[in-house]
Structures are given as structure tokens and as C-alpha cells.
XYZ file of C-alpha atoms in Angstrom:
362
model
C 86.467 183.991 53.705
C 84.298 182.278 56.326
C 86.211 179.310 57.709
C 85.480 176.328 59.916
C 88.343 174.876 61.952
C 88.496 171.255 63.110
C 90.916 169.741 65.576
C 91.942 166.424 67.056
C 95.060 165.503 68.991
C 98.008 166.227 66.696
C 96.082 167.566 63.708
C 94.212 170.720 62.705
C 92.251 171.451 59.530
C 90.554 174.557 58.125
C 87.805 174.622 55.505
C 86.661 177.675 53.517
C 82.875 177.666 53.199
C 83.332 179.570 49.955
C 84.158 176.891 47.339
C 84.825 174.176 49.944
C 88.598 174.614 49.877
C 90.808 173.106 52.584
C 93.606 175.711 52.690
C 95.338 174.348 55.767
C 96.228 170.907 57.094
C 98.631 171.036 60.032
C 100.111 167.899 61.586
C 101.973 168.061 64.917
C 104.283 165.081 65.224
C 107.696 164.332 66.721
C 107.971 167.829 68.185
C 107.337 169.696 64.944
C 104.419 171.004 62.882
C 104.125 169.965 59.252
C 102.256 171.994 56.626
C 102.563 170.656 53.068
C 99.579 172.072 51.173
C 100.002 174.737 48.495
C 98.296 178.134 48.373
C 98.151 180.276 45.212
C 100.017 183.606 45.471
C 96.783 185.492 44.647
C 94.701 183.626 47.281
C 91.708 185.745 48.348
C 92.091 188.362 45.602
C 89.544 189.345 42.949
C 89.704 187.293 39.771
C 89.329 188.209 36.092
C 85.719 188.007 34.889
C 86.430 184.984 32.684
C 88.151 182.985 35.462
C 86.402 180.142 37.283
C 85.389 181.394 40.763
C 87.414 178.726 42.594
C 90.677 180.223 41.338
C 90.256 183.131 43.778
C 90.471 180.737 46.710
C 92.861 178.221 45.161
C 94.520 176.447 48.066
C 95.131 173.087 49.675
C 92.570 170.510 48.633
C 89.083 170.654 47.140
C 86.509 168.324 45.605
C 85.715 168.351 41.867
C 82.500 167.033 40.318
C 82.571 166.998 37.379
C 86.348 167.251 37.309
C 87.675 169.522 34.559
C 84.994 170.362 31.989
C 81.749 170.825 33.955
C 79.665 172.266 31.121
C 77.263 169.300 31.421
C 76.185 170.836 34.742
C 76.333 174.411 33.411
C 79.117 174.953 35.943
C 82.590 176.528 35.830
C 85.622 174.260 35.581
C 85.712 171.513 38.228
C 81.991 171.838 38.918
C 79.778 173.492 41.526
C 81.448 171.771 44.529
C 84.533 173.911 43.808
C 82.693 177.060 42.714
C 79.863 177.796 45.120
C 79.245 177.958 48.858
C 78.825 175.233 51.438
C 76.739 175.273 54.639
C 78.182 173.886 57.860
C 75.721 171.284 59.169
C 77.558 170.787 62.443
C 80.636 169.381 64.149
C 80.606 166.657 66.766
C 83.202 165.156 69.032
C 82.726 161.458 69.817
C 85.341 159.551 71.739
C 88.660 160.201 70.000
C 87.112 161.542 66.783
C 86.036 164.925 65.423
C 83.546 164.829 62.531
C 82.157 167.822 60.617
C 79.547 167.796 57.859
C 78.790 170.342 55.145
C 76.119 170.618 52.443
C 76.703 172.124 49.009
C 74.344 175.087 48.561
C 73.195 173.952 45.132
C 72.875 170.609 43.403
C 75.742 168.931 41.560
C 74.515 167.105 38.440
C 71.093 167.153 40.041
C 72.319 165.522 43.256
C 72.405 166.730 46.837
C 76.021 166.642 48.005
C 77.326 166.336 51.568
C 80.988 166.663 52.542
C 82.201 164.883 55.682
C 85.595 165.608 57.251
C 86.897 163.297 59.988
C 89.916 163.564 62.284
C 91.135 160.967 64.785
C 93.363 161.682 67.771
C 96.963 160.685 67.002
C 96.312 160.071 63.297
C 98.169 162.442 60.920
C 95.376 162.108 58.364
C 92.262 163.869 57.133
C 89.506 161.423 56.193
C 87.200 162.848 53.510
C 83.852 161.510 52.311
C 81.582 163.079 49.660
C 78.084 161.612 49.398
C 75.773 162.215 46.402
C 72.052 161.561 46.831
C 70.067 161.430 43.607
C 71.203 163.169 40.452
C 71.900 161.740 37.036
C 75.280 161.215 35.392
C 77.126 158.463 33.531
C 80.808 158.002 34.250
C 81.214 161.486 35.675
C 84.800 162.588 36.256
C 85.468 163.201 39.966
C 88.544 163.865 42.083
C 89.897 165.201 45.308
C 92.285 167.929 44.173
C 95.109 168.075 46.720
C 97.969 170.462 45.927
C 101.387 169.930 47.491
C 103.751 172.864 47.954
C 107.200 172.061 46.532
C 109.299 175.236 46.641
C 112.451 173.114 46.871
C 111.325 170.178 44.776
C 110.315 166.676 45.753
C 110.328 162.968 44.980
C 107.116 161.207 43.929
C 106.326 157.540 44.491
C 103.239 155.507 43.653
C 101.463 152.207 44.070
C 101.911 150.076 40.911
C 100.254 151.375 37.739
C 99.144 149.690 34.511
C 100.442 152.710 32.630
C 100.674 156.516 32.588
C 99.116 158.634 29.846
C 98.428 162.221 28.876
C 95.194 163.624 27.384
C 94.684 164.024 23.652
C 95.176 167.787 24.043
C 97.801 169.305 26.387
C 96.791 171.837 29.026
C 98.382 174.711 27.115
C 98.331 174.808 23.311
C 99.044 178.483 22.533
C 102.721 179.380 23.098
C 101.700 183.018 23.493
C 99.763 182.045 26.637
C 101.622 179.105 28.135
C 103.571 175.904 27.690
C 103.024 172.159 28.120
C 105.999 169.876 27.572
C 104.767 166.289 27.773
C 103.751 164.486 24.607
C 99.955 164.448 24.064
C 98.583 161.924 23.656
C 101.404 159.744 24.927
C 101.685 156.652 27.093
C 104.360 154.874 29.147
C 104.513 152.032 31.649
C 107.529 153.674 33.315
C 106.965 157.093 34.929
C 110.711 157.764 34.950
C 110.701 157.661 31.121
C 107.712 159.580 29.808
C 107.847 161.047 26.264
C 108.291 164.789 25.833
C 106.524 166.528 22.961
C 109.805 167.853 21.591
C 111.688 164.574 21.897
C 113.457 163.003 24.842
C 111.930 161.923 28.122
C 110.790 163.303 31.478
C 111.068 161.686 34.896
C 107.610 162.093 36.438
C 108.889 160.922 39.820
C 110.873 164.139 40.246
C 109.493 167.628 40.763
C 110.367 169.729 38.915
C 111.244 167.824 35.771
C 111.395 171.142 33.875
C 110.790 174.857 34.343
C 107.929 177.113 33.187
C 105.379 174.468 32.184
C 101.860 173.155 32.934
C 101.334 169.444 32.405
C 98.778 166.792 33.295
C 99.185 163.015 33.329
C 97.073 160.122 34.583
C 98.292 156.875 36.136
C 95.878 153.918 35.993
C 96.148 151.516 38.926
C 97.609 148.058 38.324
C 95.363 145.012 38.374
C 94.831 143.569 41.852
C 96.382 146.483 43.744
C 95.276 146.213 47.408
C 95.832 149.887 48.242
C 96.170 152.939 46.034
C 98.779 155.353 47.336
C 100.842 158.354 46.309
C 103.654 159.877 48.348
C 105.584 163.112 47.867
C 108.812 163.479 49.822
C 110.276 166.944 50.408
C 113.880 166.103 51.100
C 114.947 169.586 52.183
C 111.970 170.057 54.526
C 112.131 166.484 55.826
C 108.482 165.514 55.439
C 106.238 163.197 53.430
C 102.781 163.764 51.941
C 100.635 160.607 51.819
C 97.481 160.107 49.736
C 95.429 156.905 50.116
C 92.441 155.534 48.179
C 90.594 152.321 47.430
C 91.776 151.396 43.897
C 88.645 149.329 43.239
C 86.614 152.556 43.494
C 89.121 155.258 42.518
C 91.389 153.760 39.876
C 93.392 156.820 38.841
C 96.082 159.153 40.134
C 96.131 162.415 38.194
C 99.203 164.611 38.452
C 99.173 168.325 37.692
C 102.634 169.830 37.311
C 102.079 173.585 37.695
C 105.389 175.386 37.540
C 105.107 178.816 35.946
C 103.738 177.617 32.611
C 100.768 180.003 32.322
C 101.374 183.617 31.388
C 97.779 184.932 31.514
C 95.871 186.257 34.539
C 95.689 185.300 37.330
C 98.637 182.936 36.758
C 101.024 185.475 35.187
C 103.955 183.085 35.368
C 103.977 183.223 39.179
C 102.211 179.944 40.015
C 105.224 177.750 40.709
C 106.217 174.858 42.937
C 102.754 173.263 42.897
C 102.037 169.580 42.366
C 98.415 168.473 42.125
C 97.859 164.953 43.452
C 94.328 164.426 42.199
C 92.936 161.015 43.094
C 89.748 159.954 41.338
C 88.189 158.929 38.031
C 88.472 160.695 34.679
C 87.535 158.954 31.446
C 87.441 162.102 29.321
C 91.069 163.057 29.912
C 92.512 159.665 29.038
C 94.312 159.809 25.709
C 95.788 156.774 23.967
C 93.775 154.144 25.829
C 90.433 155.751 24.948
C 91.136 155.401 21.228
C 91.617 151.642 21.453
C 88.875 149.199 20.463
C 87.882 147.327 22.491
C 88.649 149.702 25.327
C 91.199 147.949 27.569
C 89.873 149.470 30.806
C 86.266 148.583 30.018
C 87.310 145.024 29.180
C 89.193 144.784 32.482
C 86.272 146.214 34.441
C 88.265 149.241 35.635
C 86.022 152.136 36.735
C 86.594 155.343 34.758
C 83.795 157.522 36.155
C 81.150 157.845 38.868
C 77.521 157.241 37.913
C 74.602 158.986 39.634
C 70.990 157.831 39.577
C 67.811 159.713 40.642
C 67.040 157.289 43.496
C 70.601 156.276 44.240
C 73.466 157.138 46.573
C 77.115 157.329 45.505
C 80.173 158.397 47.426
C 83.873 159.187 47.110
C 86.327 158.489 49.952
C 89.910 159.676 50.231
C 92.617 160.068 52.896
C 95.461 162.598 52.944
C 98.066 163.438 55.561
C 101.729 163.984 56.272
C 104.504 162.760 58.553
C 108.124 163.647 59.286
C 110.401 161.801 56.903
C 114.140 162.040 56.341
C 115.644 160.114 53.479
C 116.653 160.415 49.834
C 115.275 157.118 48.496
C 111.990 156.502 46.706
C 109.134 155.045 48.715
C 108.936 151.358 47.776
C 105.729 150.351 49.525
C 102.825 151.492 51.655
C 101.209 148.462 53.255
C 98.391 147.791 55.683
C 99.490 146.690 59.154
C 97.624 146.360 62.430
C 96.325 149.791 63.355
C 97.602 151.599 60.287
C 100.120 151.562 57.463
C 103.828 150.876 57.140
C 105.758 153.136 54.786
C 109.060 151.676 53.526
C 111.623 153.211 51.186
C 113.972 151.561 48.719
C 116.783 151.503 51.302
C 114.671 149.705 53.886
C 113.863 152.687 56.086
C 110.318 152.296 57.427
C 107.754 154.026 59.598
C 104.468 152.706 60.970
C 101.736 155.356 60.909
C 98.321 155.050 62.611
C 95.552 155.060 60.014
C 91.977 153.772 59.702
C 92.158 152.047 56.315
C 88.729 150.476 56.877
C 87.347 153.963 56.140
C 88.156 153.447 52.466
C 85.945 150.375 52.245
C 82.746 152.254 53.097
């Protein structure tokens, strides 16, 4: 696969021009190199004819528009941004920043789409911006689809949520092909006590919460949240994945628990230890809340999709990165401080990390 590599002091990123995948994000910090993104065991191999093209390059992080069902754009699952080629428009180095831009080689929902990747010296983060010009869509589902590698498990923590809920239909419905374990549709305000389809509860803050399953759940940001964040701590490896978003624009954290729950090709029960941290908007995959009248999110003015207009411009911004982290407690807060963020766990351990949060404001 043709790749473009970007670098700044302490961070290196690769992007596959085929499907726009980011298979590698390497952070050099405190004398070590951290690599937390997942890569499918079949990466780069030929796929079955009925598989979405992006599955052949499934790795790291990629952009989805529309997320999930993309039949409205006559596209494979997750849309053309994840299933066709990108053209490198150029990379420039200005001051302490490296910025690269890419153009999708076909339209997405009728829009021209440009991807911008930005690195800053000393910042352990990748700043991503996707800009749509034109097009036509109402409340389109979108997401950055980061996948964290958790071969030894991990602890998840989140900014406050209104609730967590699963779609009306689970990811896998045929036991001859695969298994989903969470109740669908189901809803809980406590991610440590989420209903299982067969009775009992799952702790969504722990990976894995079960074996041989594929599950999907959405957390809707709490009212008035100043910063949307998700962290994944790998205790054995001693590192921490950090995902940041503006909750006024991207109101949802979508979690994909992929741990050997699909038995058909190319999965074949071998796709394990993968957690999707998919920050974005997705009205269609909300379950219980979408059946309520009046709709509670519409009443509260919470965005549930991205709208495109023929003469308009719309964009999606997202930040991901990683830092060394040793500790066994949940992350209690991620807060803005001068020059970055302060990450603090439930035992009071904290770390200040350089970050340009103004990027999320646009």
C-alpha cells in the first residue's frame, strides 16, 4: 500500500492512501516509544468478494462518512472515505508544526472531502480535520474510527455521559456466524452495570468484559460537558490512549468491542483484543432513546448527525494520542490547563500533557 509518513519532534504517523487508514501512530516520550493502535491479523491480504474493501487494510484509525450503513451514498460500509483512494495534496513544515492534506478521489454524499493531519513538536497527539464542501445529507452519521490494541486488556474511562445505549439490533444476530452479548436495545446511566442479553450485567469500563463476542454501544455526552474525552489504560504495557473532541459538535462516544465474536471470513474468530473508540455522531444506531416521543436529544438540542448542503462547508475535528502511564485506577478527569490538558486518576495521580485544545473549536 502506498503510504505517506509525517513527523514532528516526538511523534510519527503513517497514512495509507488506499482507504485513508492511519495504521501507525508512534509517540516517543520519556525514553520509550508507544504504539497503541490495532492492526487486523489479515492486514494487506485479499478479501472475500462480499467484504467491504476497507477490511483489507483494517488498521489504526480511519474516517467514516456515512458511518455504518452507507447505502444512501451507494457505498460499502462506513462510506467512500474508508473504501476508496486518497490523493496527497502536499505536506508543509511551518515553525514547530507539520501539516499534510489529502483529497478523497471521489465525492462523499456529493461533497468534496479533504483530510488534514497536523503534528506539533513535543505534542503526543495527532490532530485530524475532515472538511466537506458541498454535498447533501441530513443528520449523516460520521465518526473517526480509532482502534486500540488490547492484547492484555485495559481500563476505559470517559467524560460524563447522559446515558449509554445499544442499537435496536445487535451486531451479530445469527449464532452460526457470531455472537453479541449486550442487550439490544438496552440503556444504562452506569457503564459499569450494562444489561446483558442473557441476564446479568457487563462492566463496559473493562476490556475484555467477556470472550468471543462483537458488541457496540453508544455513550451520549452529559449536558454542559466542557470537553469530551475517552481514555484507555493498558496497565501491563504502562501507557494511556487519549481521545479528545468538542462535545458541542461531536456528542457521542461509540465503543466497538471486537474480541473473536465473528466466525466468518475474514474474521474467522481471530480478530481479538480490539477496542474501537469511535467518536462522532450516529442517530441511526441509537436504540431506546430514538423510540421516545418527543425525542429527548432533539428536545435538548444535542446533535445526532452532520448535515451537508450544496453551497455549504462542514467539518469534523478530533484529537488522538498516547502517553506513558503507570497506575491501576480509573481516570477521573481530563481538564484544560495552560498549554494543554491535565489527566488525573481516581487516586490523585496526574500528568500535564501539551495539547492544542483550541483546535477543537475550529
